[in-house]
Amino acid sequence: MIITVLGANGQTGAEVVRQVLEAGHSVHAIVRRAESLPPRAGLEVFVGDVTDPTVIAKASEGTDAIVSALGSLKTPLMTPALRAVIEASESTGVKRFVPMSAYVVLRDRLRPGLKLASHLGMKMAIEDKTAGEALLRSSGLNWTIAYVSTLTDRPGTGRVREVPPTERLGMRHRISRADSAAWMLKSVCLEEYFRAGAVLAQ
């Protein structure tokens, strides 16, 4: 299996790359600087902008799925990146897409304290992710959105809880980057997650 990874040199993206390679599969990683990823067997690096559909198309041509670990809170990156993935799929035919999002996007499910804190500190990022996900839902891709709770750098446990819709989301919800990456990769091959989202916690 060959997985295209967006955000491959970020903390969660690095976990995705590591786990794909350790499982014996291959990675096509899109980065801005080639030196940001050390060379490894099974890793092919593509230098470019993740908001450019031609870059996405070149990197994902002939691959099985795209996994995005993009998580910028400083710039409105998600909407143009998701638009680029959708446009690239029209020429490559790669339809399986698993992007990472944040649980604060699900405003109606948040506890009041988290709702206020995220509005004050993450308003731009939330609006960006929300708009991008709306594009995704109207596309023809087989997407699965991983709504991660607060990410930690703890070792993976192999246990991921999919938080039910009846449970209010708060600051106590956490998950390791390693377990988030493992869940996203597991979901790639499971049709039950096609065109659906899940909130991940431990």
mmCIF file of C-alpha atoms in Angstrom, residues 16-202:
data_model
loop_
_atom_site.group_PDB
_atom_site.id
_atom_site.type_symbol
_atom_site.label_atom_id
_atom_site.label_comp_id
_atom_site.label_asym_id
_atom_site.label_seq_id
_atom_site.Cartn_x
_atom_site.Cartn_y
_atom_site.Cartn_z
ATOM 1 C CA VAL A 16 1.761 8.637 10.475
ATOM 2 C CA VAL A 17 4.902 8.287 8.351
ATOM 3 C CA ARG A 18 6.652 6.150 10.950
ATOM 4 C CA GLN A 19 3.741 3.776 11.368
ATOM 5 C CA VAL A 20 3.159 3.349 7.629
ATOM 6 C CA LEU A 21 6.814 2.546 7.022
ATOM 7 C CA GLU A 22 7.100 0.209 10.018
ATOM 8 C CA ALA A 23 4.099 -1.707 8.701
ATOM 9 C CA GLY A 24 6.028 -2.356 5.490
ATOM 10 C CA HIS A 25 4.105 0.092 3.302
ATOM 11 C CA SER A 26 5.300 3.163 1.383
ATOM 12 C CA VAL A 27 4.819 6.900 1.875
ATOM 13 C CA HIS A 28 4.640 9.807 -0.545
ATOM 14 C CA ALA A 29 5.231 12.837 1.683
ATOM 15 C CA ILE A 30 4.529 16.422 0.665
ATOM 16 C CA VAL A 31 6.745 18.985 2.427
ATOM 17 C CA ARG A 32 7.927 22.521 1.786
ATOM 18 C CA ARG A 33 11.594 21.640 2.378
ATOM 19 C CA ALA A 34 13.118 18.313 1.373
ATOM 20 C CA GLU A 35 15.589 18.410 4.270
ATOM 21 C CA SER A 36 12.745 18.459 6.801
ATOM 22 C CA LEU A 37 12.368 14.668 6.414
ATOM 23 C CA PRO A 38 15.345 12.313 6.735
ATOM 24 C CA PRO A 39 15.597 9.748 3.913
ATOM 25 C CA ARG A 40 14.243 6.303 4.723
ATOM 26 C CA ALA A 41 13.440 3.155 2.803
ATOM 27 C CA GLY A 42 9.907 3.335 1.437
ATOM 28 C CA LEU A 43 9.718 7.144 1.719
ATOM 29 C CA GLU A 44 9.464 9.382 -1.341
ATOM 30 C CA VAL A 45 9.469 13.123 -0.719
ATOM 31 C CA PHE A 46 7.638 15.652 -2.895
ATOM 32 C CA VAL A 47 8.494 19.313 -2.357
ATOM 33 C CA GLY A 48 5.658 21.776 -2.808
ATOM 34 C CA ASP A 49 2.635 23.553 -1.402
ATOM 35 C CA VAL A 50 -0.247 21.410 -0.099
ATOM 36 C CA THR A 51 -2.689 24.036 -1.399
ATOM 37 C CA ASP A 52 -1.520 23.438 -4.989
ATOM 38 C CA PRO A 53 -3.629 20.735 -6.704
ATOM 39 C CA THR A 54 -0.830 19.973 -9.184
ATOM 40 C CA VAL A 55 1.499 19.126 -6.279
ATOM 41 C CA ILE A 56 -1.172 16.940 -4.658
ATOM 42 C CA ALA A 57 -1.832 15.192 -7.962
ATOM 43 C CA LYS A 58 1.847 14.486 -8.619
ATOM 44 C CA ALA A 59 2.395 13.064 -5.130
ATOM 45 C CA SER A 60 -0.803 11.007 -4.997
ATOM 46 C CA GLU A 61 -0.820 9.583 -8.522
ATOM 47 C CA GLY A 62 -0.928 5.798 -8.232
ATOM 48 C CA THR A 63 -1.323 5.771 -4.450
ATOM 49 C CA ASP A 64 -4.081 4.113 -2.426
ATOM 50 C CA ALA A 65 -5.126 6.949 -0.119
ATOM 51 C CA ILE A 66 -4.260 10.389 1.204
ATOM 52 C CA VAL A 67 -3.913 10.999 4.932
ATOM 53 C CA SER A 68 -3.692 14.585 6.168
ATOM 54 C CA ALA A 69 -2.135 15.516 9.493
ATOM 55 C CA LEU A 70 -2.234 19.236 8.753
ATOM 56 C CA GLY A 71 -3.093 21.154 11.881
ATOM 57 C CA SER A 72 -2.080 24.781 11.538
ATOM 58 C CA LEU A 73 -3.704 27.194 13.993
ATOM 59 C CA LYS A 74 -1.870 30.243 12.645
ATOM 60 C CA THR A 75 -2.921 30.381 9.005
ATOM 61 C CA PRO A 76 -6.150 29.452 7.165
ATOM 62 C CA LEU A 77 -4.620 26.368 5.559
ATOM 63 C CA MET A 78 -7.296 23.700 5.685
ATOM 64 C CA THR A 79 -9.818 25.090 3.226
ATOM 65 C CA PRO A 80 -7.357 25.607 0.346
ATOM 66 C CA ALA A 81 -5.616 22.290 1.116
ATOM 67 C CA LEU A 82 -8.877 20.325 1.066
ATOM 68 C CA ARG A 83 -9.917 22.117 -2.109
ATOM 69 C CA ALA A 84 -6.611 21.063 -3.681
ATOM 70 C CA VAL A 85 -7.129 17.419 -2.647
ATOM 71 C CA ILE A 86 -10.613 17.413 -4.171
ATOM 72 C CA GLU A 87 -9.384 18.977 -7.418
ATOM 73 C CA ALA A 88 -6.397 16.608 -7.664
ATOM 74 C CA SER A 89 -8.644 13.570 -7.271
ATOM 75 C CA GLU A 90 -10.404 14.453 -10.508
ATOM 76 C CA SER A 91 -7.241 13.645 -12.459
ATOM 77 C CA THR A 92 -5.713 10.906 -10.268
ATOM 78 C CA GLY A 93 -8.861 9.001 -9.302
ATOM 79 C CA VAL A 94 -7.620 8.685 -5.702
ATOM 80 C CA LYS A 95 -10.824 8.923 -3.675
ATOM 81 C CA ARG A 96 -9.862 7.713 -0.193
ATOM 82 C CA PHE A 97 -9.010 10.638 2.068
ATOM 83 C CA VAL A 98 -8.545 10.698 5.844
ATOM 84 C CA PRO A 99 -7.924 14.200 7.233
ATOM 85 C CA MET A 100 -7.249 15.076 10.852
ATOM 86 C CA SER A 101 -9.432 17.794 12.347
ATOM 87 C CA ALA A 102 -10.031 19.047 15.880
ATOM 88 C CA TYR A 103 -12.929 18.308 18.186
ATOM 89 C CA VAL A 104 -13.438 22.028 18.844
ATOM 90 C CA VAL A 105 -14.920 22.263 15.323
ATOM 91 C CA LEU A 106 -17.999 20.418 16.649
ATOM 92 C CA ARG A 107 -19.367 23.488 18.419
ATOM 93 C CA ASP A 108 -22.708 21.978 19.438
ATOM 94 C CA ARG A 109 -20.989 19.179 21.334
ATOM 95 C CA LEU A 110 -18.618 21.305 23.436
ATOM 96 C CA ARG A 111 -18.878 22.019 27.126
ATOM 97 C CA PRO A 112 -19.344 25.772 27.804
ATOM 98 C CA GLY A 113 -15.799 26.293 29.121
ATOM 99 C CA LEU A 114 -14.135 24.749 26.077
ATOM 100 C CA LYS A 115 -16.556 26.458 23.728
ATOM 101 C CA LEU A 116 -15.611 29.880 25.089
ATOM 102 C CA ALA A 117 -11.869 29.176 25.300
ATOM 103 C CA SER A 118 -11.686 27.814 21.755
ATOM 104 C CA HIS A 119 -13.716 30.733 20.389
ATOM 105 C CA LEU A 120 -11.304 33.203 21.937
ATOM 106 C CA GLY A 121 -8.121 31.414 20.961
ATOM 107 C CA MET A 122 -8.926 29.411 17.831
ATOM 108 C CA LYS A 123 -11.703 31.278 16.026
ATOM 109 C CA MET A 124 -9.844 31.592 12.712
ATOM 110 C CA ALA A 125 -8.703 27.964 12.712
ATOM 111 C CA ILE A 126 -12.188 26.691 13.564
ATOM 112 C CA GLU A 127 -13.787 28.716 10.776
ATOM 113 C CA ASP A 128 -11.132 27.493 8.348
ATOM 114 C CA LYS A 129 -11.600 23.825 9.254
ATOM 115 C CA THR A 130 -15.400 24.159 9.184
ATOM 116 C CA ALA A 131 -15.377 25.689 5.697
ATOM 117 C CA GLY A 132 -12.958 23.047 4.408
ATOM 118 C CA GLU A 133 -15.028 20.212 5.782
ATOM 119 C CA ALA A 134 -18.121 21.619 4.103
ATOM 120 C CA LEU A 135 -16.288 21.379 0.771
ATOM 121 C CA LEU A 136 -15.301 17.816 1.584
ATOM 122 C CA ARG A 137 -18.862 16.747 2.379
ATOM 123 C CA SER A 138 -20.092 18.023 -0.965
ATOM 124 C CA SER A 139 -17.290 16.271 -2.870
ATOM 125 C CA GLY A 140 -17.187 12.789 -4.347
ATOM 126 C CA LEU A 141 -14.355 11.623 -2.100
ATOM 127 C CA ASN A 142 -14.620 8.717 0.330
ATOM 128 C CA TRP A 143 -13.519 10.790 3.308
ATOM 129 C CA THR A 144 -13.218 10.045 7.002
ATOM 130 C CA ILE A 145 -12.649 12.960 9.381
ATOM 131 C CA ALA A 146 -10.684 12.185 12.542
ATOM 132 C CA TYR A 147 -11.720 14.772 15.130
ATOM 133 C CA VAL A 148 -8.846 14.465 17.586
ATOM 134 C CA SER A 149 -9.199 15.733 21.134
ATOM 135 C CA THR A 150 -6.269 17.468 22.862
ATOM 136 C CA LEU A 151 -3.118 15.822 21.523
ATOM 137 C CA THR A 152 -0.334 14.554 23.771
ATOM 138 C CA ASP A 153 3.144 13.188 23.112
ATOM 139 C CA ARG A 154 2.611 10.124 25.287
ATOM 140 C CA PRO A 155 3.461 6.698 23.854
ATOM 141 C CA GLY A 156 0.726 4.909 21.934
ATOM 142 C CA THR A 157 -1.512 2.627 23.957
ATOM 143 C CA GLY A 158 -3.301 0.807 21.164
ATOM 144 C CA ARG A 159 -6.585 1.930 22.687
ATOM 145 C CA VAL A 160 -8.730 4.622 21.062
ATOM 146 C CA ARG A 161 -12.217 5.550 22.187
ATOM 147 C CA GLU A 162 -14.690 6.938 19.678
ATOM 148 C CA VAL A 163 -16.628 9.443 21.758
ATOM 149 C CA PRO A 164 -20.409 8.992 21.301
ATOM 150 C CA PRO A 165 -22.544 11.962 20.169
ATOM 151 C CA THR A 166 -24.309 12.021 23.549
ATOM 152 C CA GLU A 167 -21.084 12.828 25.414
ATOM 153 C CA ARG A 168 -20.207 16.497 25.849
ATOM 154 C CA LEU A 169 -16.643 17.332 24.856
ATOM 155 C CA GLY A 170 -14.349 19.108 27.285
ATOM 156 C CA MET A 171 -10.733 19.810 28.123
ATOM 157 C CA ARG A 172 -10.322 16.455 29.868
ATOM 158 C CA HIS A 173 -10.591 14.644 26.536
ATOM 159 C CA ARG A 174 -7.092 13.755 25.335
ATOM 160 C CA ILE A 175 -5.359 11.354 22.970
ATOM 161 C CA SER A 176 -1.754 10.656 22.011
ATOM 162 C CA ARG A 177 -0.461 11.540 18.571
ATOM 163 C CA ALA A 178 0.639 7.934 18.128
ATOM 164 C CA ASP A 179 -2.846 6.575 18.798
ATOM 165 C CA SER A 180 -4.442 9.217 16.568
ATOM 166 C CA ALA A 181 -2.126 8.233 13.717
ATOM 167 C CA ALA A 182 -2.868 4.539 14.249
ATOM 168 C CA TRP A 183 -6.622 5.134 14.146
ATOM 169 C CA MET A 184 -6.411 7.171 10.940
ATOM 170 C CA LEU A 185 -4.361 4.489 9.232
ATOM 171 C CA LYS A 186 -6.703 1.738 10.437
ATOM 172 C CA SER A 187 -9.708 3.600 9.058
ATOM 173 C CA VAL A 188 -8.197 3.855 5.561
ATOM 174 C CA CYS A 189 -9.329 0.331 4.659
ATOM 175 C CA LEU A 190 -12.626 0.224 6.553
ATOM 176 C CA GLU A 191 -15.702 1.085 4.487
ATOM 177 C CA GLU A 192 -17.766 1.619 7.638
ATOM 178 C CA TYR A 193 -15.911 4.915 8.091
ATOM 179 C CA PHE A 194 -16.465 6.164 4.544
ATOM 180 C CA ARG A 195 -18.044 9.654 4.497
ATOM 181 C CA ALA A 196 -18.207 9.776 8.288
ATOM 182 C CA GLY A 197 -16.366 11.361 11.181
ATOM 183 C CA ALA A 198 -15.331 10.215 14.631
ATOM 184 C CA VAL A 199 -14.191 12.041 17.760
ATOM 185 C CA LEU A 200 -11.089 10.341 19.155
ATOM 186 C CA ALA A 201 -10.098 10.206 22.829
ATOM 187 C CA GLN A 202 -8.726 7.811 25.434
#
